[in-house]
Coordinates of C-alpha atoms and ligand atoms in Angstrom, one line a residue:
X45 CA 54.7 -28.8 -56.6
X46 CA 53.3 -32.3 -56.8
X47 CA 52.5 -31.9 -53.2
X48 CA 50.5 -28.9 -53.9
X49 CA 48.7 -30.4 -56.8
X50 CA 48.0 -33.7 -54.6
X51 CA 46.6 -31.4 -51.8
X52 CA 44.5 -29.5 -54.3
X53 CA 43.0 -32.6 -55.8
X54 CA 42.5 -34.0 -52.4
X55 CA 40.8 -30.9 -51.3
X56 CA 38.5 -31.1 -54.6
X57 CA 37.7 -34.7 -53.9
X58 CA 36.8 -33.7 -50.3
X59 CA 34.5 -31.1 -51.6
X60 CA 32.8 -33.3 -54.3
X61 CA 32.3 -35.9 -51.6
X62 CA 30.8 -33.2 -49.1
X63 CA 28.6 -31.7 -51.8
X64 CA 27.4 -35.3 -52.8
X65 CA 26.5 -36.1 -49.3
X66 CA 24.8 -33.1 -48.6
X67 CA 22.8 -32.7 -51.7
X68 CA 21.9 -36.3 -51.3
X69 CA 20.6 -35.4 -47.9
X70 CA 18.7 -32.4 -49.1
X71 CA 17.2 -34.3 -52.0
X72 CA 16.0 -36.8 -49.3
X73 CA 14.4 -34.0 -47.3
X74 CA 11.0 -35.8 -47.0
X75 CA 12.9 -39.0 -45.9
X76 CA 14.9 -37.0 -43.2
X77 CA 11.6 -35.7 -41.9
X78 CA 10.0 -39.1 -41.9
X79 CA 13.0 -40.7 -40.0
X80 CA 12.9 -37.8 -37.4
X81 CA 9.2 -38.3 -37.1
X82 CA 9.9 -42.0 -36.4
X83 CA 12.4 -41.2 -33.9
X84 CA 10.2 -38.8 -32.1
X85 CA 7.6 -41.6 -32.0
X86 CA 10.0 -44.2 -30.7
X87 CA 10.9 -41.4 -27.8
X88 CA 7.1 -41.0 -26.9
X89 CA 6.8 -44.7 -26.6
X90 CA 10.1 -45.6 -24.8
X91 CA 11.2 -42.6 -23.0
X92 CA 9.7 -39.6 -21.2
X93 CA 6.5 -38.7 -22.6
X94 CA 4.9 -35.7 -20.9
X95 CA 1.5 -36.3 -22.5
X96 CA 1.2 -39.3 -20.0
X97 CA 1.5 -36.9 -17.1
X98 CA -0.2 -33.6 -17.2
X99 CA -3.7 -34.5 -17.8
X100 CA -4.7 -37.2 -15.2
X101 CA -2.0 -37.0 -12.7
X102 CA 0.3 -34.1 -11.4
X103 CA 2.4 -34.2 -8.3
X104 CA 4.0 -30.9 -9.3
X105 CA 3.4 -28.0 -7.3
X106 CA 1.4 -25.6 -9.7
X107 CA 3.6 -22.5 -8.9
X108 CA 6.5 -24.3 -10.2
X109 CA 5.1 -24.3 -13.6
X110 CA 4.3 -20.7 -14.4
X111 CA 5.4 -19.9 -17.7
X112 CA 3.0 -19.7 -20.4
X113 CA 4.4 -21.1 -23.7
X114 CA 2.6 -22.4 -26.8
X115 CA 3.7 -25.3 -28.6
X116 CA 1.7 -27.7 -31.0
X117 CA 2.1 -31.2 -32.3
X118 CA 4.4 -30.1 -35.2
X119 CA 6.9 -28.4 -33.2
X120 CA 9.5 -31.2 -32.6
X121 CA 9.2 -32.3 -36.2
X122 CA 10.0 -28.8 -37.4
X123 CA 12.8 -28.0 -34.8
X124 CA 14.5 -31.3 -35.4
X125 CA 14.4 -31.1 -39.1
X126 CA 15.6 -27.6 -39.0
X127 CA 18.4 -28.3 -36.8
X128 CA 19.3 -31.3 -38.9
X129 CA 20.0 -29.0 -41.9
X130 CA 21.7 -26.5 -39.8
X131 CA 24.3 -28.2 -37.5
X132 CA 25.8 -24.9 -36.4
X133 CA 22.7 -24.3 -34.5
X134 CA 23.6 -27.4 -32.2
X135 CA 27.4 -27.7 -32.7
X136 CA 28.4 -23.9 -32.7
X137 CA 25.8 -22.0 -30.9
X138 CA 24.0 -22.5 -27.6
X139 CA 20.4 -21.3 -27.8
X140 CA 19.1 -21.0 -24.2
X141 CA 16.2 -19.2 -22.3
X142 CA 15.5 -18.5 -18.8
X143 CA 12.0 -17.5 -17.5
X144 CA 13.2 -15.7 -14.2
X145 CA 14.7 -12.5 -13.8
X146 CA 17.8 -13.4 -11.7
X147 CA 21.5 -14.0 -11.9
X148 CA 21.1 -17.2 -14.0
X149 CA 19.3 -15.2 -16.6
X150 CA 22.2 -12.6 -16.8
X151 CA 24.8 -15.5 -17.1
X152 CA 22.9 -17.4 -19.8
X153 CA 22.1 -14.1 -21.7
X154 CA 25.9 -13.5 -21.9
X155 CA 26.4 -16.9 -23.5
X156 CA 23.4 -16.8 -25.9
X157 CA 19.8 -16.3 -25.2
X158 CA 16.4 -16.4 -26.8
X159 CA 13.9 -14.1 -25.3
X160 CA 10.6 -15.7 -25.4
X161 CA 8.0 -12.8 -25.3
X162 CA 5.7 -12.8 -22.4
X163 CA 2.2 -12.3 -24.2
X164 CA 0.5 -13.0 -21.0
X165 CA 0.7 -9.6 -19.6
X166 CA -2.1 -7.5 -19.2
X167 CA -5.2 -8.9 -20.8
X168 CA -3.7 -10.4 -23.7
X169 CA -4.2 -14.0 -23.7
X170 CA -1.8 -15.2 -26.4
X171 CA 0.9 -17.4 -25.3
X172 CA 4.6 -17.3 -26.1
X173 CA 5.8 -19.3 -29.1
X174 CA 9.0 -21.4 -28.5
X175 CA 11.7 -21.0 -31.2
X176 CA 12.8 -23.9 -33.3
X177 CA 16.5 -23.2 -32.6
X178 CA 16.0 -23.5 -28.7
X179 CA 18.7 -26.3 -27.6
X180 CA 19.0 -25.8 -24.0
X181 CA 16.1 -24.2 -22.0
X182 CA 17.5 -23.2 -18.7
X183 CA 14.3 -22.4 -17.2
X184 CA 13.6 -21.9 -13.5
X185 CA 10.2 -23.4 -13.7
X186 CA 9.4 -26.7 -15.1
X187 CA 6.4 -25.9 -17.3
X188 CA 7.9 -27.7 -20.3
X189 CA 7.5 -30.9 -18.4
X190 CA 4.1 -30.1 -16.9
X191 CA 1.9 -27.6 -18.4
X192 CA -0.7 -28.8 -20.9
X193 CA 0.0 -26.1 -23.4
X194 CA 3.6 -27.0 -23.5
X195 CA 3.3 -30.5 -22.8
X196 CA 2.0 -31.6 -26.3
X197 CA 5.3 -31.5 -27.7
X198 CA 8.0 -29.9 -25.8
X199 CA 11.4 -31.5 -25.6
X200 CA 12.7 -32.7 -28.9
X201 CA 15.4 -34.9 -30.0
X202 CA 17.9 -32.0 -30.1
X203 CA 17.1 -30.3 -27.0
X204 CA 18.5 -30.9 -23.3
X205 CA 16.1 -29.7 -20.4
X206 CA 17.1 -28.7 -17.2
X207 CA 14.5 -30.3 -15.2
X208 CA 13.0 -33.8 -14.8
X209 CA 10.1 -35.4 -12.8
X210 CA 11.1 -37.0 -9.7
X211 CA 13.3 -34.3 -8.3
X212 CA 10.9 -33.8 -5.5
X213 CA 11.8 -37.3 -4.2
X214 CA 14.9 -35.8 -3.1
X215 CA 13.9 -32.2 -2.5
X216 CA 10.8 -32.9 -0.2
X217 CA 11.9 -33.6 3.1
X218 CA 9.2 -36.2 3.7
X219 CA 10.0 -38.0 0.4
X220 CA 13.7 -37.9 1.1
X221 CA 13.2 -39.6 4.3
X222 CA 10.6 -42.3 3.0
X223 CA 13.0 -43.2 0.3
X224 CA 16.0 -43.3 2.7
X225 CA 14.0 -45.8 5.0
X226 CA 12.9 -47.8 2.1
X227 CA 16.5 -48.1 0.9
X228 CA 17.8 -49.0 4.1
X229 CA 15.4 -51.8 4.2
X230 CA 16.4 -53.0 0.8
X231 CA 20.0 -52.8 1.9
X232 CA 19.3 -55.0 4.8
X233 CA 18.5 -57.9 2.5
X234 CA 22.0 -57.5 1.0
X235 CA 25.4 -58.3 2.3
X236 CA 25.8 -56.4 5.3
X237 CA 28.7 -54.3 4.2
X238 CA 26.3 -52.7 1.7
X239 CA 24.8 -50.6 4.4
X240 CA 28.1 -49.2 5.8
X241 CA 27.7 -45.8 4.3
X242 CA 24.0 -45.4 4.6
X243 CA 23.9 -43.4 7.8
X244 CA 23.8 -40.1 6.5
X245 CA 20.4 -39.2 8.0
X246 CA 20.1 -38.9 11.8
X247 CA 17.5 -41.2 13.3
X248 CA 14.0 -39.8 12.5
X249 CA 10.5 -40.4 13.2
X250 CA 7.8 -39.8 10.6
X251 CA 5.0 -38.3 12.9
X252 CA 2.3 -38.9 9.9
X253 CA 2.9 -42.7 10.4
X254 CA 1.2 -44.0 13.4
X255 CA 3.8 -46.4 14.6
X256 CA 6.7 -44.2 14.3
X257 CA 4.7 -41.4 15.9
X258 CA 3.7 -43.5 18.7
X259 CA 7.2 -44.6 19.3
X260 CA 8.5 -41.2 19.3
X261 CA 6.0 -40.0 22.0
X262 CA 6.8 -43.2 23.9
X263 CA 10.4 -42.2 23.7
X264 CA 10.3 -38.8 24.9
X265 CA 8.4 -39.9 28.0
X266 CA 11.0 -42.2 29.3
X267 CA 13.5 -41.2 32.0
X268 CA 16.3 -41.9 29.6
X269 CA 15.1 -39.1 27.3
X270 CA 14.6 -36.6 30.3
X271 CA 18.1 -37.3 31.5
X272 CA 19.8 -36.7 28.2
X273 CA 17.9 -33.7 27.7
X274 CA 19.0 -32.5 31.2
X275 CA 22.7 -33.5 30.5
X276 CA 23.1 -32.6 26.7
X277 CA 20.3 -30.2 25.7
X278 CA 17.8 -30.7 22.9
X279 CA 17.5 -34.1 21.5
X280 CA 15.3 -33.6 18.7
X281 CA 14.4 -31.2 15.8
X282 CA 11.3 -31.1 14.0
X283 CA 11.2 -30.5 10.2
X284 CA 8.2 -29.9 7.9
X285 CA 8.2 -31.9 4.9
X286 CA 7.3 -30.9 1.2
X287 CA 9.2 -28.1 -0.1
X288 CA 10.1 -26.0 2.6
X289 CA 13.7 -24.8 2.7
X290 CA 16.3 -22.6 4.1
X291 CA 15.4 -23.1 7.6
X292 CA 11.7 -22.5 7.4
X293 CA 9.8 -25.2 9.1
X294 CA 12.7 -26.3 11.2
X295 CA 11.9 -26.1 15.0
X296 CA 14.5 -27.0 17.8
X297 CA 12.7 -29.1 20.4
X298 CA 13.5 -27.1 23.3
X299 CA 11.3 -27.6 26.5
X300 CA 8.5 -25.2 25.2
X301 CA 8.4 -26.6 21.8
X302 CA 8.4 -30.0 23.0
X303 CA 5.5 -29.3 25.3
X304 CA 3.7 -27.8 22.1
X305 CA 4.2 -30.9 20.2
X306 CA 3.1 -33.0 23.0
X307 CA -0.2 -31.0 23.3
X308 CA -0.8 -31.2 19.6
X309 CA -0.4 -34.8 19.4
X310 CA -2.0 -35.4 22.7
X311 CA 1.2 -37.1 23.9
X312 CA 0.8 -39.5 21.2
X313 CA -3.0 -40.2 21.4
X314 CA -3.6 -38.3 18.3
X315 CA -0.9 -40.4 16.2
X316 CA -2.4 -41.5 13.1
X317 CA -5.0 -38.8 12.9
X318 CA -2.4 -36.0 12.0
X319 CA -1.3 -36.3 8.6
X320 CA 0.9 -33.3 8.6
X321 CA 4.3 -34.2 7.2
X322 CA 6.3 -33.6 10.5
X323 CA 9.5 -35.3 11.0
X324 CA 11.2 -35.5 14.5
X325 CA 14.9 -36.1 13.9
X326 CA 17.6 -36.8 16.3
X327 CA 19.7 -33.7 16.8
X328 CA 23.3 -34.0 16.3
X329 CA 24.9 -32.2 19.1
X330 CA 28.5 -32.5 18.5
X331 CA 29.1 -30.3 15.4
X332 CA 32.4 -29.2 14.2
X333 CA 33.0 -25.7 15.2
X334 CA 34.5 -22.7 13.4
X335 CA 35.4 -20.0 15.8
X336 CA 32.8 -21.4 18.3
X337 CA 30.0 -21.6 15.6
X338 CA 28.3 -24.5 13.9
X339 CA 28.8 -24.7 10.0
X340 CA 27.2 -26.2 7.1
X341 CA 28.4 -26.7 3.3
X342 CA 26.2 -27.1 0.3
X343 CA 27.7 -29.4 -2.4
X344 CA 26.0 -28.7 -5.8
X345 CA 25.3 -31.7 -8.0
X346 CA 23.7 -32.3 -11.4
X347 CA 21.9 -35.3 -12.6
X348 CA 23.2 -34.7 -16.2
X349 CA 21.1 -37.5 -17.6
X350 CA 18.9 -40.4 -16.8
X351 CA 19.4 -42.3 -19.8
X352 CA 21.7 -43.7 -18.7
X353 CA 22.0 -42.1 -15.2
X354 CA 25.0 -39.6 -15.1
X355 CA 25.7 -37.6 -12.2
X356 CA 28.4 -34.9 -11.6
X357 CA 29.2 -33.1 -8.3
X358 CA 30.9 -29.7 -7.9
X359 CA 34.2 -29.4 -6.2
X360 CA 33.6 -26.0 -4.8
X361 CA 31.2 -25.6 -2.0
X362 CA 29.6 -22.9 -0.2
X363 CA 30.5 -23.1 3.4
X364 CA 28.3 -21.0 5.9
X365 CA 28.3 -20.7 9.6
X366 CA 25.5 -20.1 12.1
X367 CA 24.6 -16.7 13.2
X368 CA 25.2 -17.2 17.0
X369 CA 28.0 -19.2 18.7
X370 CA 27.2 -22.9 19.3
X371 CA 26.1 -24.1 22.6
X372 CA 24.0 -27.2 22.9
X373 CA 21.9 -25.7 25.6
X374 CA 21.4 -22.3 24.0
X375 CA 17.9 -21.5 23.3
X376 CA 18.7 -19.5 20.2
X377 CA 17.6 -21.3 17.2
X378 CA 20.3 -19.5 15.2
X379 CA 22.8 -21.2 17.3
X380 CA 21.9 -24.6 16.0
X381 CA 20.4 -23.8 12.6
X382 CA 22.6 -22.2 10.1
X383 CA 20.2 -21.1 7.4
X384 CA 20.2 -17.9 5.2
X385 CA 16.4 -17.3 6.1
X386 CA 17.0 -17.5 9.7
X387 CA 20.2 -15.6 9.7
X388 CA 18.4 -12.8 7.7
X389 CA 15.8 -12.5 10.4
X390 CA 18.4 -12.5 13.0
X391 CA 20.5 -9.6 11.6
X392 CA 17.4 -7.6 10.2
X393 CA 19.9 -6.5 7.6
X394 CA 20.6 -6.8 3.9
X395 CA 21.5 -10.0 2.2
X396 CA 24.7 -8.4 1.5
X397 CA 25.7 -8.2 5.3
X398 CA 24.4 -11.6 5.8
X399 CA 26.5 -13.2 3.0
X400 CA 29.7 -11.4 4.0
X401 CA 29.4 -12.3 7.7
X402 CA 28.2 -15.8 7.3
X403 CA 29.9 -17.0 4.2
X404 CA 33.2 -18.6 5.1
X405 CA 34.8 -19.8 1.9
X406 CA 33.9 -21.4 -1.5
X407 CA 36.3 -24.0 -1.2
X408 CA 36.8 -27.1 1.1
X409 CA 40.5 -26.7 1.0
X410 CA 39.9 -24.2 3.5
X411 CA 38.4 -26.6 5.8
X412 CA 41.2 -28.9 5.4
X413 CA 43.7 -26.1 6.2
X414 CA 41.8 -25.3 9.4
X415 CA 41.7 -28.9 10.4
X416 CA 45.4 -29.5 9.8
X417 CA 46.2 -26.4 11.8
X418 CA 43.9 -27.5 14.7
X419 CA 45.7 -30.9 14.3
X420 CA 42.1 -32.8 14.0
X421 CA 43.6 -34.5 10.8
X422 CA 47.2 -35.2 9.6
X423 CA 47.0 -35.9 6.0
X424 CA 47.3 -33.0 3.5
X425 CA 45.3 -35.5 1.2
X426 CA 42.3 -35.7 3.8
X427 CA 39.9 -33.8 1.0
X428 CA 40.8 -36.2 -1.8
X429 CA 41.2 -39.3 0.4
X430 CA 38.5 -38.9 2.9
X431 CA 36.0 -36.0 2.5
X432 CA 35.4 -36.0 -1.2
X433 CA 34.7 -39.8 -1.4
X434 CA 32.3 -39.5 1.6
X435 CA 30.5 -36.9 0.1
X436 CA 30.4 -38.5 -3.2
X437 CA 29.3 -41.7 -2.0
X438 CA 26.5 -40.0 0.0
X439 CA 25.1 -38.4 -3.1
X440 CA 25.4 -41.7 -4.9
X441 CA 23.3 -43.2 -2.2
X442 CA 20.8 -40.4 -2.5
X443 CA 20.4 -41.1 -6.0
X444 CA 20.3 -44.9 -5.7
X445 CA 17.5 -44.6 -3.2
X446 CA 15.2 -42.3 -5.5
X447 CA 16.4 -43.3 -9.1
X448 CA 13.4 -45.5 -9.9
X449 CA 11.3 -42.2 -9.7
X450 CA 13.3 -40.7 -12.6
X451 CA 11.9 -40.9 -16.1
X452 CA 14.4 -42.3 -18.3
X453 CA 15.5 -39.9 -21.1
X454 CA 18.5 -38.4 -22.4
X455 CA 16.5 -35.2 -22.6
X456 CA 16.2 -34.6 -19.0
X457 CA 18.5 -33.3 -16.2
X458 CA 18.4 -31.5 -13.0
X459 CA 20.5 -29.2 -10.7
X460 CA 20.7 -29.7 -7.0
X461 CA 22.3 -28.4 -3.9
X462 CA 22.8 -30.7 -0.9
X463 CA 23.5 -29.3 2.5
X464 CA 25.8 -31.2 4.8
X465 CA 26.9 -30.7 8.4
X466 CA 30.2 -31.9 9.7
X467 CA 30.4 -33.3 13.2
X468 CA 33.3 -33.0 15.8
X469 CA 34.5 -36.5 14.8
X470 CA 34.4 -35.7 11.0
X471 CA 31.3 -37.6 10.1
X472 CA 29.0 -35.8 7.6
X473 CA 25.0 -35.8 7.7
X474 CA 22.5 -34.6 5.1
X475 CA 20.6 -31.7 6.3
X476 CA 18.5 -31.3 3.1
X477 CA 18.5 -31.5 -0.6
X478 CA 17.4 -28.4 -2.9
X479 CA 16.5 -28.7 -6.3
X480 CA 17.2 -25.6 -8.4
X481 CA 19.0 -24.0 -5.7
X482 CA 19.1 -20.1 -5.7
X483 CA 22.2 -18.6 -6.9
X484 CA 22.6 -15.3 -5.2
X485 CA 24.7 -12.3 -6.3
X486 CA 25.1 -10.7 -3.0
X487 CA 28.8 -10.0 -3.5
X488 CA 31.3 -9.7 -6.3
X489 CA 32.9 -12.9 -5.4
X490 CA 29.7 -14.7 -5.3
X491 CA 28.8 -13.4 -8.8
X492 CA 32.2 -14.8 -9.9
X493 CA 31.6 -18.1 -8.4
X494 CA 28.1 -18.5 -9.5
X495 CA 28.9 -17.5 -13.0
X496 CA 31.4 -20.2 -13.2
X497 CA 29.0 -22.6 -11.7
X498 CA 26.2 -21.8 -14.3
X499 CA 28.7 -22.0 -17.2
X500 CA 30.2 -25.2 -15.9
X501 CA 26.6 -26.8 -15.9
X502 CA 26.0 -25.4 -19.4
X503 CA 29.3 -26.8 -20.7
X504 CA 28.3 -30.4 -19.4
X505 CA 24.6 -29.9 -21.0
X506 CA 26.0 -28.7 -24.3
X507 CA 28.7 -31.5 -24.6
X508 CA 26.1 -34.3 -24.0
X509 CA 23.8 -32.7 -26.5
X510 CA 26.4 -32.1 -29.1
X511 CA 27.5 -35.6 -28.7
X512 CA 23.9 -37.0 -29.1
X513 CA 23.5 -34.9 -32.1
X514 CA 26.4 -36.1 -34.0
X515 CA 25.4 -39.7 -33.3
X516 CA 21.8 -39.2 -34.4
X517 CA 23.0 -37.2 -37.4
X518 CA 25.1 -39.9 -38.8
X519 CA 22.6 -42.5 -38.0
X520 CA 20.1 -40.8 -40.2
X521 CA 22.5 -40.6 -42.9
X522 CA 23.2 -44.3 -42.7
X523 CA 19.4 -45.1 -42.7
X524 CA 19.2 -42.8 -45.9
X525 CA 21.8 -44.9 -47.5
X526 CA 20.6 -48.2 -46.4
X527 CA 17.1 -48.6 -45.4
X528 CA 16.9 -50.5 -41.9
X529 CA 14.5 -53.0 -40.7
X530 CA 12.2 -51.8 -38.1
X531 CA 14.1 -53.9 -35.5
X532 CA 17.5 -52.3 -36.7
X533 CA 16.0 -48.9 -36.7
X534 CA 14.8 -49.2 -33.1
X535 CA 17.8 -50.8 -31.8
X536 CA 20.4 -48.4 -33.5
X537 CA 18.4 -45.4 -32.6
X538 CA 18.1 -46.6 -28.6
X539 CA 21.9 -46.8 -28.7
X540 CA 22.6 -43.5 -30.4
X541 CA 20.2 -41.7 -28.1
X542 CA 21.9 -42.8 -24.9
X543 CA 23.9 -39.9 -23.5
X544 CA 27.7 -40.4 -23.5
X545 CA 30.4 -38.0 -24.6
X546 CA 32.0 -38.2 -27.9
X547 CA 35.7 -37.7 -28.0
X548 CA 35.3 -34.5 -29.9
X549 CA 33.3 -32.9 -27.1
X550 CA 35.5 -33.3 -23.9
X551 CA 34.6 -31.4 -20.8
X552 CA 37.2 -28.8 -20.3
X553 CA 39.8 -29.4 -17.6
X554 CA 38.8 -26.4 -15.5
X555 CA 35.3 -27.3 -15.3
X556 CA 34.7 -27.9 -11.4
X557 CA 32.2 -30.7 -11.8
X558 CA 33.5 -34.2 -11.3
X559 CA 31.6 -37.4 -12.7
X560 CA 30.4 -39.5 -9.7
X561 CA 28.0 -41.8 -11.4
X562 CA 28.1 -43.0 -15.2
X563 CA 25.9 -46.0 -16.0
X564 CA 27.7 -46.3 -19.1
X565 CA 30.2 -48.0 -17.3
X566 CA 29.9 -51.5 -15.8
X567 CA 29.4 -52.5 -12.1
X568 CA 31.2 -50.5 -9.5
X569 CA 33.1 -48.5 -12.1
X570 CA 29.7 -46.6 -12.7
X571 CA 30.2 -45.3 -9.3
X572 CA 34.0 -44.5 -9.4
X573 CA 34.6 -47.9 -7.5
X574 CA 33.0 -46.1 -4.3
X575 CA 30.1 -48.7 -4.2
X576 CA 30.9 -52.3 -4.6
X577 CA 29.2 -54.2 -7.4
X578 CA 27.3 -56.5 -5.1
X579 CA 25.7 -53.4 -3.3
X580 CA 24.3 -51.9 -6.6
X581 CA 20.6 -51.9 -6.9
Ligands
NAG93 C1 5.4 -34.9 -35.6 O1 5.8 -36.0 -34.9 C2 5.0 -36.8 -34.0 C3 5.7 -37.5 -33.3 O2 6.5 -36.9 -32.3 C4 3.9 -37.4 -35.0 O3 3.0 -38.2 -34.1 C5 3.2 -36.5 -35.9 O4 2.3 -37.0 -36.7 C6 4.2 -35.7 -36.6 N1 3.5 -34.4 -37.2 C7 3.8 -34.2 -38.4 C8 3.0 -33.2 -39.3 O5 4.7 -34.8 -39.1
NAG94 C1 2.2 -24.8 -35.1 O1 3.2 -24.0 -34.8 C2 3.9 -23.6 -36.0 C3 5.1 -22.8 -35.7 O2 5.3 -22.6 -34.4 C4 3.0 -22.9 -36.8 O3 3.6 -22.6 -38.0 C5 1.9 -23.8 -37.2 O4 0.8 -23.2 -37.9 C6 1.2 -24.3 -35.9 N1 0.2 -25.2 -36.3 C7 -1.0 -25.3 -35.6 C8 -2.0 -26.3 -36.1 O5 -1.3 -24.4 -34.8
NAG95 C1 4.2 -12.6 -17.8 O1 3.1 -11.6 -17.4 C2 2.2 -12.0 -16.5 C3 1.3 -10.9 -16.4 O2 1.8 -9.7 -16.2 C4 3.2 -12.1 -15.2 O3 2.3 -12.4 -14.0 C5 4.2 -13.3 -15.5 O4 5.1 -13.2 -14.3 C6 5.1 -12.8 -16.6 N1 5.9 -14.0 -16.8 C7 7.3 -13.9 -16.9 C8 8.0 -15.1 -17.2 O5 7.8 -12.7 -16.9
NAG96 C1 -3.1 -12.7 -30.3 O1 -3.7 -13.5 -31.1 C2 -4.6 -13.0 -32.0 C3 -5.4 -14.0 -32.9 O2 -4.7 -15.1 -33.0 C4 -4.0 -12.1 -32.8 O3 -4.7 -11.2 -33.9 C5 -3.1 -10.9 -32.1 O4 -2.5 -10.0 -32.9 C6 -2.3 -11.7 -31.2 N1 -1.7 -10.6 -30.2 C7 -0.3 -10.5 -29.9 C8 0.0 -9.5 -29.1 O5 0.5 -11.3 -30.4
NAG97 C1 32.0 -46.4 2.1 O1 32.5 -45.2 1.6 C2 33.8 -45.0 1.2 C3 34.2 -43.5 1.0 O2 33.8 -42.7 2.0 C4 34.2 -46.0 0.3 O3 35.6 -45.8 -0.2 C5 33.8 -47.3 0.6 O4 34.1 -48.3 -0.6 C6 32.5 -47.3 0.9 N1 32.1 -48.8 1.5 C7 31.1 -49.5 1.0 C8 30.8 -50.9 1.5 O5 30.5 -49.1 0.0

């Protein structure tokens, strides 16, 4: 009996406290709005501010910023205030959008989805309006970052976007290579051991740079090159830079193709005059073979935040094989380059056939079993102890070589897929990095896998957003109770705005993403101890 009374009075006390706090907050509506406005202003000054970018300078491809969404100066003030008073919008629901009609749209639609009407159809010039409840825009295009009509005020305190600027520094082959070589140079000034794992890109010549171009043509005119070519087959492939993916723009430098290149560059005479982003890259001609075919595997990773830098890599991986059996002398491109685009051309068939035929597995475990059977490895922990660390540290180096291009902000994130090849002696090389990789629905299995993948990404987005929301909300309440100095306001805000998971929003244990970078942690711990403290830039 007494226990019940105690419980009841405790409950009443709790209710009173809750009512008191909340009415207090409602009474202070104008102050709340003002605090949020000040926070937004701090963000504009200290973090990503799209207003700085879209007018004078754009390095984005226009066709990656298509959607027409209208926002105005008051959008974030309204959206943030609305969410402050309706915590369920952030803490219970997911309000997301997808601008393209694809599998990802079907998936996010099944979770929670806001349809933003397309008013641009026909002659109507009206632009769509973004709803205030939007929390996790999951668009294909990055217009929220780049278009003038959205740029004014897109991305509020309580939103997490799936794009960021700087992603093309990884995704464009020419930039990837530039960044790799700059990184290699910087590492040369550090202890020698720091360069150990930075060998994931085969020797390359950037033909738009006069010196490297000349060196390349000099080399292919040597007897050494000629001898190797006769004995080992093609020595180089050429790749086009910028955003060319899925096998397009890749040429095996067989005899005829080499002659064409020699002609185009006048055997090196034209070096320095041709600014096209052509890369000549050493061809790795000892691939690991699956039933006689070369294979490649794609590892998905997300930059979950850039304030601080947080990166997750996916445990499942798309393993594919080349269309035709590998032979280093084969003149078939599809024997050397296993890419969907090329494979499709080769088969003249449906995506479906292609996918079934060339898709090997969704798990690297399969590779381990195969290697065990073939006695190429002995340990059943090979994946955990060798391959995953190798993959993860390669992604860490990819990030380290490009991180200075990322805008620092906890509102930003990005999704990537990196294609690796495996050599016969079990080394890995990066073939290319795709941002926004396509998620196909070619087979029922692929739909299941990709659905899990998108849900896993969203879970991470949501967990970080909710964590930040809870921190900022309690900060606002504390500011209402005790008016802070400007310094304290700024300092506390910057701390609360930093992405990190609060204990009440853990990532579920069956989420297949694993954290591989977390700059909330110190020194080599930030890199799961895969990169030594003295090697961190
Ligand atoms: C909305 O917030 C911005 C800062 O993000 C501020 O410059 C602007 O004055 C605010 N507008 C209103 C109407 O409060
Ligand atoms: C800005 O947008 C809000 C809601 O989307 C609207 O209520 C308001 O009138 C707009 N303000 C201007 C100046 O267009
Ligand atoms: C909106 O409509 C225009 C005109 O029909 C079309 O070009 C555009 O692709 C549509 N956008 C979306 C996101 O559906
Ligand atoms: C477009 O905007 C005009 C003027 O603001 C309005 O009268 C009209 O109803 C709008 N059309 C649509 C389809 O929303
Ligand atoms: C090289 O990578 C391995 C993982 O493959 C890691 O264990 C090792 O610490 C790295 N070495 C250096 C010097 O970073």
